[in-house]
Amino acid sequence: MLGVPRTIEWVDGKVRLINQLSLPHKLEYIETRDYRRIAEAIKRMEIRGAPAIGVAAAYGLALAALEVKSNDIGEALKNIRRAAEVLSSTRPTAVNLFWAIRRVLKVAEKAGSVEELQKSVVEEALRIAREDEENNKKIGDFGEKLLEDGDTVITVCNAGSLATSYYGTATAPIYRALEKGKLVNVIVMETRPYLQGARLTAFELKSAGIPVKIITDNSIGIVAWKEKVDIAFVGADRFTKDGYLVNKIGTYPLALVCKEHSIPFYPAVPTSTIDLQHEINEVEIERRPGEEVVSIKGVRIAPEGVDALYYAFDITPPKYITGIITEKGIVYPPFRKNIKKILS
Ligand code: MRU
């Protein structure tokens, strides 16, 4: 029922991913056997979205394992660790990247031969991708119960199928609701400067037959005053052990507006996005080149010589979060205590 193809796939020892920079106008694929090209794709945001970059990194390590031609297990481990470093240095905020790399490395380190390492690393990467899709569907099952036929959902960025291996996180309840015969409307913030909302979320929802309207990021206040907005579903790049949500820039203002207007605010958080190791002040918030803000599609819009301050993500404190939708159920505050419970 989804209108978009899979974001990333493992095909005959190669990785094939949609180049999201060309969407919605062109559906273009990147195919590679080289983990360095995967790292480039993550850096350039040809693939983006926390779970999708986790899957991409896992497949990148699988490519690194397969490129080893000797029978020396030490050599193979060295290569995969080098690839892990390269992939880890692409983007700092989404915890799924580090989580997936840790998972694959753990499997590699148990292997007794190169052959075993290659087989088990590829299997683990495929498992990560498969589990991601399954978990998103479970998030959809829990989240769908929060929706009534005719509701309007507000969201930001793209936490949809394109940001995951399939189905999406914040979009999953919307897709599940549609499968059950409930039609919901969606308002999506355009999400400057990459326009993931306008380009990607609008594209994927429209392709699935879901009514969607785009608003500029700075309209959320007036939209909450004037429009019927029933609930907010957003994604998560990291949910820290102290209950803070790190997600696309614009999420925090959305949460503040939701609080003021009594609109329930639910991040969709697969457990792969929960970071039990760090508190919020230890998390690096990615800052990207100001050039991405002062120019749109290569056309300069600000005066020459003026730079921009560009944080790619923001932080929403727990007091603005109604609950988080995980694949194990909806978790309500106090998060520090309750996330530990569902993970145990
Ligand atoms: O910079 P991006 O496009 O990678 O940011 C994506 C987001 O912020 C998403 O909301 C988040 O990764 C969750 S995706 C299911």
Tab-separated table of C-alpha atoms in Angstrom, residues 12-197:
chain	number	residue	atom	x	y	z
A	12	ASP	CA	23.614	-9.620	-4.799
A	13	GLY	CA	26.466	-8.317	-2.666
A	14	LYS	CA	25.747	-4.697	-3.592
A	15	VAL	CA	23.869	-1.915	-1.839
A	16	ARG	CA	21.201	-0.065	-3.750
A	17	LEU	CA	19.723	3.082	-2.254
A	18	ILE	CA	17.432	5.855	-3.403
A	19	ASN	CA	19.236	9.149	-3.891
A	20	GLN	CA	16.935	11.280	-1.759
A	21	LEU	CA	18.456	14.521	-3.003
A	22	SER	CA	16.701	13.940	-6.356
A	23	LEU	CA	13.249	13.383	-4.859
A	24	PRO	CA	10.446	14.117	-5.527
A	25	HIS	CA	11.184	14.908	-9.160
A	26	LYS	CA	13.416	11.982	-10.060
A	27	LEU	CA	13.661	8.477	-8.658
A	28	GLU	CA	17.382	7.763	-8.945
A	29	TYR	CA	19.357	4.936	-7.378
A	30	ILE	CA	22.939	4.736	-6.176
A	31	GLU	CA	24.502	1.276	-6.399
A	32	THR	CA	27.797	0.413	-4.814
A	33	ARG	CA	30.070	-2.327	-3.487
A	34	ASP	CA	32.225	0.233	-1.675
A	35	TYR	CA	31.596	1.197	1.954
A	36	ARG	CA	33.321	4.540	1.308
A	37	ARG	CA	30.541	5.440	-1.128
A	38	ILE	CA	27.975	4.568	1.576
A	39	ALA	CA	29.792	6.926	3.957
A	40	GLU	CA	29.690	9.637	1.275
A	41	ALA	CA	25.964	9.051	0.751
A	42	ILE	CA	25.277	9.500	4.482
A	43	LYS	CA	27.423	12.653	4.640
A	44	ARG	CA	25.803	14.199	1.575
A	45	MET	CA	22.348	13.171	2.822
A	46	GLU	CA	21.612	11.105	-0.256
A	47	ILE	CA	20.357	8.767	2.439
A	48	ARG	CA	19.160	10.246	5.716
A	49	GLY	CA	16.825	9.527	8.617
A	50	ALA	CA	18.104	7.836	11.769
A	51	PRO	CA	17.041	4.220	11.127
A	52	ALA	CA	17.990	4.410	7.424
A	53	ILE	CA	21.513	5.583	8.174
A	54	GLY	CA	21.817	2.791	10.745
A	55	VAL	CA	20.873	0.259	8.072
A	56	ALA	CA	23.202	1.943	5.554
A	57	ALA	CA	26.114	1.724	8.001
A	58	ALA	CA	25.378	-1.961	8.677
A	59	TYR	CA	25.356	-2.688	4.935
A	60	GLY	CA	28.540	-0.603	4.610
A	61	LEU	CA	30.253	-2.925	7.086
A	62	ALA	CA	28.960	-5.924	5.142
A	63	LEU	CA	30.613	-4.472	2.012
A	64	ALA	CA	33.831	-3.928	3.974
A	65	ALA	CA	33.743	-7.576	5.070
A	66	LEU	CA	33.229	-8.827	1.522
A	67	GLU	CA	36.079	-6.771	0.048
A	68	VAL	CA	38.640	-8.799	2.041
A	69	LYS	CA	40.277	-11.295	-0.312
A	70	SER	CA	42.782	-12.948	2.061
A	71	ASN	CA	42.105	-15.729	4.583
A	72	ASP	CA	43.637	-13.722	7.388
A	73	ILE	CA	40.947	-13.036	10.019
A	74	GLY	CA	43.146	-10.338	11.578
A	75	GLU	CA	43.219	-8.539	8.215
A	76	ALA	CA	39.443	-8.859	7.853
A	77	LEU	CA	38.825	-7.458	11.341
A	78	LYS	CA	41.215	-4.610	10.669
A	79	ASN	CA	39.333	-3.697	7.500
A	80	ILE	CA	35.929	-3.822	9.133
A	81	ARG	CA	37.127	-1.705	12.068
A	82	ARG	CA	38.559	0.846	9.649
A	83	ALA	CA	35.204	0.939	7.838
A	84	ALA	CA	33.439	1.341	11.202
A	85	GLU	CA	35.557	4.435	11.893
A	86	VAL	CA	34.830	5.958	8.490
A	87	LEU	CA	31.095	5.287	8.791
A	88	SER	CA	30.957	6.560	12.400
A	89	SER	CA	32.448	9.886	11.382
A	90	THR	CA	29.712	10.736	8.862
A	91	ARG	CA	27.021	12.288	11.079
A	92	PRO	CA	27.155	12.665	14.878
A	93	THR	CA	23.601	12.882	16.182
A	94	ALA	CA	21.423	9.928	15.149
A	95	VAL	CA	22.270	7.172	17.599
A	96	ASN	CA	21.079	4.382	15.283
A	97	LEU	CA	24.270	4.806	13.267
A	98	PHE	CA	26.485	3.915	16.249
A	99	TRP	CA	24.044	1.300	17.506
A	100	ALA	CA	24.065	-0.562	14.167
A	101	ILE	CA	27.856	-0.343	13.858
A	102	ARG	CA	28.290	-1.743	17.390
A	103	ARG	CA	25.900	-4.597	16.616
A	104	VAL	CA	27.716	-5.623	13.449
A	105	LEU	CA	31.193	-5.301	14.995
A	106	LYS	CA	30.163	-7.539	17.873
A	107	VAL	CA	29.191	-10.284	15.433
A	108	ALA	CA	32.397	-9.822	13.395
A	109	GLU	CA	34.532	-10.133	16.509
A	110	LYS	CA	33.044	-13.556	17.298
A	111	ALA	CA	33.924	-15.076	13.905
A	112	GLY	CA	36.635	-17.741	13.714
A	113	SER	CA	37.423	-17.387	9.991
A	114	VAL	CA	37.087	-14.831	7.200
A	115	GLU	CA	34.355	-16.894	5.602
A	116	GLU	CA	32.399	-17.029	8.844
A	117	LEU	CA	32.926	-13.306	9.422
A	118	GLN	CA	31.623	-12.432	5.971
A	119	LYS	CA	28.576	-14.632	6.298
A	120	SER	CA	27.642	-13.500	9.804
A	121	VAL	CA	28.204	-9.804	9.105
A	122	VAL	CA	25.988	-9.868	6.005
A	123	GLU	CA	23.325	-11.774	7.952
A	124	GLU	CA	23.434	-9.309	10.834
A	125	ALA	CA	23.086	-6.322	8.484
A	126	LEU	CA	20.090	-7.953	6.791
A	127	ARG	CA	18.602	-8.692	10.221
A	128	ILE	CA	18.967	-5.033	11.264
A	129	ALA	CA	17.094	-3.933	8.121
A	130	ARG	CA	14.373	-6.550	8.594
A	131	GLU	CA	13.879	-5.766	12.284
A	132	ASP	CA	13.632	-2.077	11.476
A	133	GLU	CA	10.690	-2.690	9.161
A	134	GLU	CA	9.007	-5.090	11.606
A	135	ASN	CA	9.423	-2.635	14.479
A	136	ASN	CA	7.986	0.204	12.439
A	137	LYS	CA	4.879	-1.864	11.792
A	138	LYS	CA	4.546	-2.484	15.533
A	139	ILE	CA	4.913	1.265	16.165
A	140	GLY	CA	2.123	1.658	13.620
A	141	ASP	CA	-0.103	-0.764	15.545
A	142	PHE	CA	0.349	1.093	18.836
A	143	GLY	CA	0.162	4.558	17.315
A	144	GLU	CA	-2.882	3.878	15.148
A	145	LYS	CA	-5.006	3.500	18.286
A	146	LEU	CA	-4.395	7.179	19.028
A	147	LEU	CA	-6.102	8.180	15.776
A	148	GLU	CA	-9.773	8.659	14.910
A	149	ASP	CA	-11.132	8.696	11.395
A	150	GLY	CA	-10.867	12.264	10.060
A	151	ASP	CA	-8.115	13.367	12.475
A	152	THR	CA	-5.388	15.757	11.418
A	153	VAL	CA	-1.803	14.884	12.303
A	154	ILE	CA	1.021	17.394	12.277
A	155	THR	CA	4.601	16.304	11.622
A	156	VAL	CA	8.011	17.699	10.765
A	157	CYS	CA	10.834	16.515	8.527
A	158	ASN	CA	10.567	12.999	7.149
A	159	ALA	CA	10.233	10.191	9.633
A	160	GLY	CA	8.580	8.122	6.939
A	161	SER	CA	9.431	5.079	4.913
A	162	LEU	CA	12.244	6.995	3.221
A	163	ALA	CA	13.917	7.550	6.601
A	164	THR	CA	13.861	3.857	7.501
A	165	SER	CA	14.208	0.537	5.743
A	166	TYR	CA	10.420	0.653	5.152
A	167	TYR	CA	7.128	1.980	6.518
A	168	GLY	CA	8.587	4.805	8.619
A	169	THR	CA	8.197	5.556	12.303
A	170	ALA	CA	6.065	8.707	12.668
A	171	THR	CA	4.171	7.778	9.503
A	172	ALA	CA	3.542	4.171	10.569
A	173	PRO	CA	0.394	4.964	12.635
A	174	ILE	CA	-0.960	6.927	9.667
A	175	TYR	CA	-0.359	4.059	7.230
A	176	ARG	CA	-1.804	1.545	9.706
A	177	ALA	CA	-4.876	3.747	10.241
A	178	LEU	CA	-5.433	3.863	6.489
A	179	GLU	CA	-5.162	0.072	6.273
A	180	LYS	CA	-7.899	-0.104	8.908
A	181	GLY	CA	-10.156	2.246	6.964
A	182	LYS	CA	-9.469	5.440	8.924
A	183	LEU	CA	-8.416	8.328	6.727
A	184	VAL	CA	-6.350	10.966	8.461
A	185	ASN	CA	-5.098	14.266	7.078
A	186	VAL	CA	-1.530	15.366	7.544
A	187	ILE	CA	0.045	18.779	7.897
A	188	VAL	CA	3.777	18.715	7.363
A	189	MET	CA	6.281	21.448	8.152
A	190	GLU	CA	8.440	22.048	5.101
A	191	THR	CA	11.671	21.653	7.164
A	192	ARG	CA	14.187	24.202	5.963
A	193	PRO	CA	16.833	23.995	4.652
A	194	TYR	CA	16.743	20.416	3.310
A	195	LEU	CA	12.980	20.475	2.894
A	196	GLN	CA	12.535	16.873	3.963
A	197	GLY	CA	8.906	17.702	4.830
